[in-house]
Short mmCIF file of C-alpha atoms in Angstrom, two decimals:
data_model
loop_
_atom_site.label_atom_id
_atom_site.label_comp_id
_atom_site.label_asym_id
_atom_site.label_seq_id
_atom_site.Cartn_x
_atom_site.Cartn_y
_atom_site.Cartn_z
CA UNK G 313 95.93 76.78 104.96
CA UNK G 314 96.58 80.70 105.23
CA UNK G 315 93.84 82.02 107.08
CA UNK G 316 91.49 85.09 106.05
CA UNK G 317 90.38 87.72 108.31
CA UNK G 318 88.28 90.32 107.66
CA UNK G 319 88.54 90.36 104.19
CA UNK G 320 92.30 89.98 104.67
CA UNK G 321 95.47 87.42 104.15
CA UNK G 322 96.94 87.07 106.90
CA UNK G 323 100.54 86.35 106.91
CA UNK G 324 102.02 86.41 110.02
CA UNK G 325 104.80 84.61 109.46
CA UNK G 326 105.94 87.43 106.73
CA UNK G 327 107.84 90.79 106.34
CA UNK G 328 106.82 93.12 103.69
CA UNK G 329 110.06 94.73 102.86
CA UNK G 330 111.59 97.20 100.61
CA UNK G 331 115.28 98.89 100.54
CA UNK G 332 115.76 101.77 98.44
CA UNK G 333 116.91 105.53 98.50
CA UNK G 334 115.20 106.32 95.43
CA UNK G 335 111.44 106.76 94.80
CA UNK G 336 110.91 106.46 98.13
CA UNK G 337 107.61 108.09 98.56
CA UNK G 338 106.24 105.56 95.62
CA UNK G 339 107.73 102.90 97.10
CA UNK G 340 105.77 103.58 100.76
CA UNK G 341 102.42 103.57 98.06
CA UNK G 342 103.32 100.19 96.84
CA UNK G 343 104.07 99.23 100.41
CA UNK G 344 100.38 100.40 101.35
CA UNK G 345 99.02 99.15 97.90
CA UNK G 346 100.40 95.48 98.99
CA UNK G 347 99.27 95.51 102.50
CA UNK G 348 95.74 96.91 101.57
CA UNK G 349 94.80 92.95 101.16
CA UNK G 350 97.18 91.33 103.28
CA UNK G 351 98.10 91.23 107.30
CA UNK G 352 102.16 90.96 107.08
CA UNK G 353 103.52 89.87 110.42
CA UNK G 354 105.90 93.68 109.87
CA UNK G 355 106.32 96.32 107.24
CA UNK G 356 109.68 97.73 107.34
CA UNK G 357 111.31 99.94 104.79
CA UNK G 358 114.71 99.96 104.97
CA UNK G 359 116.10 103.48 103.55
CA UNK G 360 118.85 106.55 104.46
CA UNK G 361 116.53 108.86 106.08
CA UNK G 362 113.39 108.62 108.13
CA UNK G 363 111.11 109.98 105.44
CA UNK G 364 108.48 112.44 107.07
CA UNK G 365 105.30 110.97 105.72
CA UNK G 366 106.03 107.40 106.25
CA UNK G 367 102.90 105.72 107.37
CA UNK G 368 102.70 104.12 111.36
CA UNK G 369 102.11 100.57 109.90
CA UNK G 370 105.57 100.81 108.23
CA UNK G 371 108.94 100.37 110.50
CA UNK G 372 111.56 102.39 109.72
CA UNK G 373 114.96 100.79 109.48
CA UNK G 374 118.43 102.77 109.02
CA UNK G 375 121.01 101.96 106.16
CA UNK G 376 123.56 104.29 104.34
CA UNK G 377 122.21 105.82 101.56
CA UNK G 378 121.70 104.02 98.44
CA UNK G 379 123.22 105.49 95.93
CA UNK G 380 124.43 103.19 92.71
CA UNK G 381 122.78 99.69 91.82
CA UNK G 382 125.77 97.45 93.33
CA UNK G 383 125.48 99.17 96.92
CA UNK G 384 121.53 97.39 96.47
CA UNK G 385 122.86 94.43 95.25
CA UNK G 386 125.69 93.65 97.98
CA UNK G 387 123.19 95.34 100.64
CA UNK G 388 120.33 92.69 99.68
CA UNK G 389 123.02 89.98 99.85
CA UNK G 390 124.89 90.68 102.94
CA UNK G 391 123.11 92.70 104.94
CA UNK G 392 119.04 92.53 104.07
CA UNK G 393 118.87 89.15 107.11
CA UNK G 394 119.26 91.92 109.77
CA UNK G 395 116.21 93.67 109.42
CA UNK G 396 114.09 90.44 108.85
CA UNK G 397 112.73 88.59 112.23
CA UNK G 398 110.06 86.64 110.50
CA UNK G 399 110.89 83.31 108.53
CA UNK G 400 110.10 84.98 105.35
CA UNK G 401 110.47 88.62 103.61
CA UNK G 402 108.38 89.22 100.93
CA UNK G 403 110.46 92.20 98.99
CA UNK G 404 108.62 94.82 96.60
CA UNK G 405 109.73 98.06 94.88
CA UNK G 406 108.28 100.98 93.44
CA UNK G 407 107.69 99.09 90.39
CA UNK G 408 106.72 95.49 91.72
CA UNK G 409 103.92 94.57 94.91
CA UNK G 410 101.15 92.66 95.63
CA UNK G 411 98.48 93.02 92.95
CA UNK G 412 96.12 89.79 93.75
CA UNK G 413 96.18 88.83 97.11
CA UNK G 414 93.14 86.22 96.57
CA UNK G 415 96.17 84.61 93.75
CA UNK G 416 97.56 83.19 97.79
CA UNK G 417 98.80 79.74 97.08
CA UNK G 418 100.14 77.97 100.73
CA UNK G 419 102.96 76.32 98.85
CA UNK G 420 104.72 79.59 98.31
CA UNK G 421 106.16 79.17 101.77
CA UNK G 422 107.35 75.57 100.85
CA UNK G 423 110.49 77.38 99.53
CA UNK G 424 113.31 79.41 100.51
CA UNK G 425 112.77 81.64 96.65
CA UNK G 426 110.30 81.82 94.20
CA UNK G 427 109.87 85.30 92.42
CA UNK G 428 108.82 85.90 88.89
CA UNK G 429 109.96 83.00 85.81
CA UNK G 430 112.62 84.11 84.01
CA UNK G 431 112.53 83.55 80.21
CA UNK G 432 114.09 81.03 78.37
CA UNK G 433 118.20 82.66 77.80
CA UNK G 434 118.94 83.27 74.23
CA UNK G 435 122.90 82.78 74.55
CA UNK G 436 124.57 80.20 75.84
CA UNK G 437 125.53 82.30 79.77
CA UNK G 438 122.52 83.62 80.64
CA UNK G 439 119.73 82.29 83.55
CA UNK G 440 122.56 79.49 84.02
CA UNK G 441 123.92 77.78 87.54
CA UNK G 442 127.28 77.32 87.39
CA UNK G 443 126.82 73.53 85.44
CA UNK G 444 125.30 75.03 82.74
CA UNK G 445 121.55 74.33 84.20
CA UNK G 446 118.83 76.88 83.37
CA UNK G 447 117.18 78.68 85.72
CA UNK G 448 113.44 79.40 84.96
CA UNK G 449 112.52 81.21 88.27
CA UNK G 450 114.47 84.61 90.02
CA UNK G 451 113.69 88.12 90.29
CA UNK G 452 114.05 90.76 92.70
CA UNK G 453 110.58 90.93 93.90
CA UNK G 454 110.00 87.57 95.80
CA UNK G 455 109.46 85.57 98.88
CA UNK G 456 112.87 84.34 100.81
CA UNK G 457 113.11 82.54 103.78
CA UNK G 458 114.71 84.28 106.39
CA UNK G 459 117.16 81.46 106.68
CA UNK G 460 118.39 81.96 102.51
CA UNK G 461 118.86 85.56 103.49
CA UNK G 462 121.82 84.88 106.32
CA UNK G 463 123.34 82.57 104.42
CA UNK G 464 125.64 84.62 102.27
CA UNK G 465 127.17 86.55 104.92
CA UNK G 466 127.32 83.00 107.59
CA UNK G 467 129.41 81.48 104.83
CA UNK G 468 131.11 83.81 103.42
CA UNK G 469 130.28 83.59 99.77
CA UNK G 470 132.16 86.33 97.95
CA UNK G 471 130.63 89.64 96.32
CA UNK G 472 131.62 88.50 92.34
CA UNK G 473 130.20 89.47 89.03
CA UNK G 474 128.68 86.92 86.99
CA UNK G 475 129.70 87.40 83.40
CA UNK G 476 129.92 91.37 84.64
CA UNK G 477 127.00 91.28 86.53
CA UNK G 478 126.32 92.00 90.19
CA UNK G 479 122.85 91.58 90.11
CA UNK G 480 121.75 89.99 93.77
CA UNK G 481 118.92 87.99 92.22
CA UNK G 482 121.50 86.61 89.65
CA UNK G 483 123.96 85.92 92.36
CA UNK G 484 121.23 84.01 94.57
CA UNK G 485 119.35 81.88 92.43
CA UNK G 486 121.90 81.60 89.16
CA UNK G 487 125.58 81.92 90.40
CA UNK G 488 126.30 80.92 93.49
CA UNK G 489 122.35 78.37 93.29
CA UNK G 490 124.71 75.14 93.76
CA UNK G 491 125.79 76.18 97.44
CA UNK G 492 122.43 77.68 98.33
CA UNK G 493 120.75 74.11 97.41
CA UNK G 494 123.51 71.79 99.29
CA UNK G 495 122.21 73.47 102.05
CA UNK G 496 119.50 72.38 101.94
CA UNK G 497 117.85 75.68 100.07
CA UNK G 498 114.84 74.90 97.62
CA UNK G 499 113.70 77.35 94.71
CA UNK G 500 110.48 77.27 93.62
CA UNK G 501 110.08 75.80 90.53
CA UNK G 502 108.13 77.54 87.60
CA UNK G 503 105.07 75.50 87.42
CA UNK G 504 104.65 77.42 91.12
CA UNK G 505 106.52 80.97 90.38
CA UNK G 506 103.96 81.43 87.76
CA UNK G 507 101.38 81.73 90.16
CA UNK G 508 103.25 83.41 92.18
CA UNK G 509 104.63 86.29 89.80
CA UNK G 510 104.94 87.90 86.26
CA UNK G 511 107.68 89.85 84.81
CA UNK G 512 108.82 89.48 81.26
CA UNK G 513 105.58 88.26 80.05
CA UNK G 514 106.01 84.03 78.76
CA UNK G 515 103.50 81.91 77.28
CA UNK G 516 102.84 79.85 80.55
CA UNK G 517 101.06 82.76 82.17
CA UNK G 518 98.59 82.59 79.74
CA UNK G 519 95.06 83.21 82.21
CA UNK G 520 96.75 83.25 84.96
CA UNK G 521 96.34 86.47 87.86
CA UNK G 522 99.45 86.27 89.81
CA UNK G 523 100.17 87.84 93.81
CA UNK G 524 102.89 89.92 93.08
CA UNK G 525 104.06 91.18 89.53
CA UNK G 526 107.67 93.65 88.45
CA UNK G 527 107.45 96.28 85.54
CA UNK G 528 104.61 97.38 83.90
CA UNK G 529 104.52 95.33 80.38
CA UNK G 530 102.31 93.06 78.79
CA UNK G 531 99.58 92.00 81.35
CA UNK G 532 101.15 93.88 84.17
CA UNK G 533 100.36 97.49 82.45
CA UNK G 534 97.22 97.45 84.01
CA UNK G 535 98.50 97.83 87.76
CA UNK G 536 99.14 101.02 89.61
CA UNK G 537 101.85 103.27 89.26
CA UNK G 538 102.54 106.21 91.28
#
């Protein structure tokens, strides 16, 4: 059961993380904005340049600049597991944090993924493992175990589109799901991941205040931006 302590989650077991060299300064605000309730075991924003009004509670962590979508993508696949030394990283953007931290369920941890349900494909390639299987639960802003994050670059798994997409949420929990799991890897299934986060908004989240949410539509227009 997580413990509370003064008026605060406490996650020690956690890294709040974000990589980015964009919107950097509103991406330290949803940093704060998601620690404001919580006790992370770290903070660490992983970024180009040391960015002069970056908070004490936040570690600063060095990567090459940022500067397309598929440098994020491979980065988060490959490379994200060296700036982790927890057994989970919770990642957030500018656009996607904690929003509820009394929505805490204990059995987020019980996985190595679970980020916001993905909606039901409407062609026959989409939110698919590679036997055809729908996958109801990925996005970028999620829990992984730190464990799910070396895995990639341990085995080797290579940096391939799927259907002409790089995106590293697709390629973890969609593409390349099959090896993740016969390691041993579990994802969160949806009846959790709604708890845990909202995205595209879907009927099952119906009353429902979740921890984290990504983008600012349906429900989630009411949360902060920056």
């Amino acid at each position: 059961m997580a413990e509370w302590k003064n008026g605060k989650l406490q996650l020690p077991n956690v890294t709040l993380a974000a990589m980015t060299s964009v919107k950097v300064r509103e991406t330290i605000k949803a940093m704060q904005y998601s620690m404001r309730g919580v006790d992370f075991g770290a903070a660490t924003l992983v970024t180009h340049r040391k960015p002069f009004f970056l908070p004490k509670e936040i570690e600063y962590q060095h990567i090459d600049k940022i500067d397309e979508i598929n440098k994020f993508n491979y980065a988060m696949i490959y490379d994200m597991h060296r700036y982790i030394h927890t057994d989970f990283m919770l990642l957030v953007h500018y656009d996607g944090f904690v929003v509820n931290p009394e929505s805490w369920r204990d059995e987020f941890l019980d996985y190595d993924y679970i980020g916001s349900p993905f909606p039901l494909p409407k062609d026959d390639f989409s939110y698919r493992d590679i036997n055809g299987n729908i996958c109801r639960v990925g996005n970028s802003v999620s829990i992984r175990s730190k464990r799910l994050l070396e895995f990639p670059s341990q085995t080797g798994i290579p940096f391939e589109a799927d259907h002409g997409f790089f995106n590293e949420d697709g390629f973890i929990c969609c593409k390349n799901r099959h090896l993740f799991e016969a390691a041993g890897m579990k994802y969160a299934p949806l009846e959790v991941a709604k708890y845990f986060g909202h995205e595209q908004m879907l009927p099952e989240f119906e009353g429902i205040k979740p921890f984290v949410f990504h983008k600012w539509e349906g429900t989630n227009a009411g949360y902060p931006r920056w």
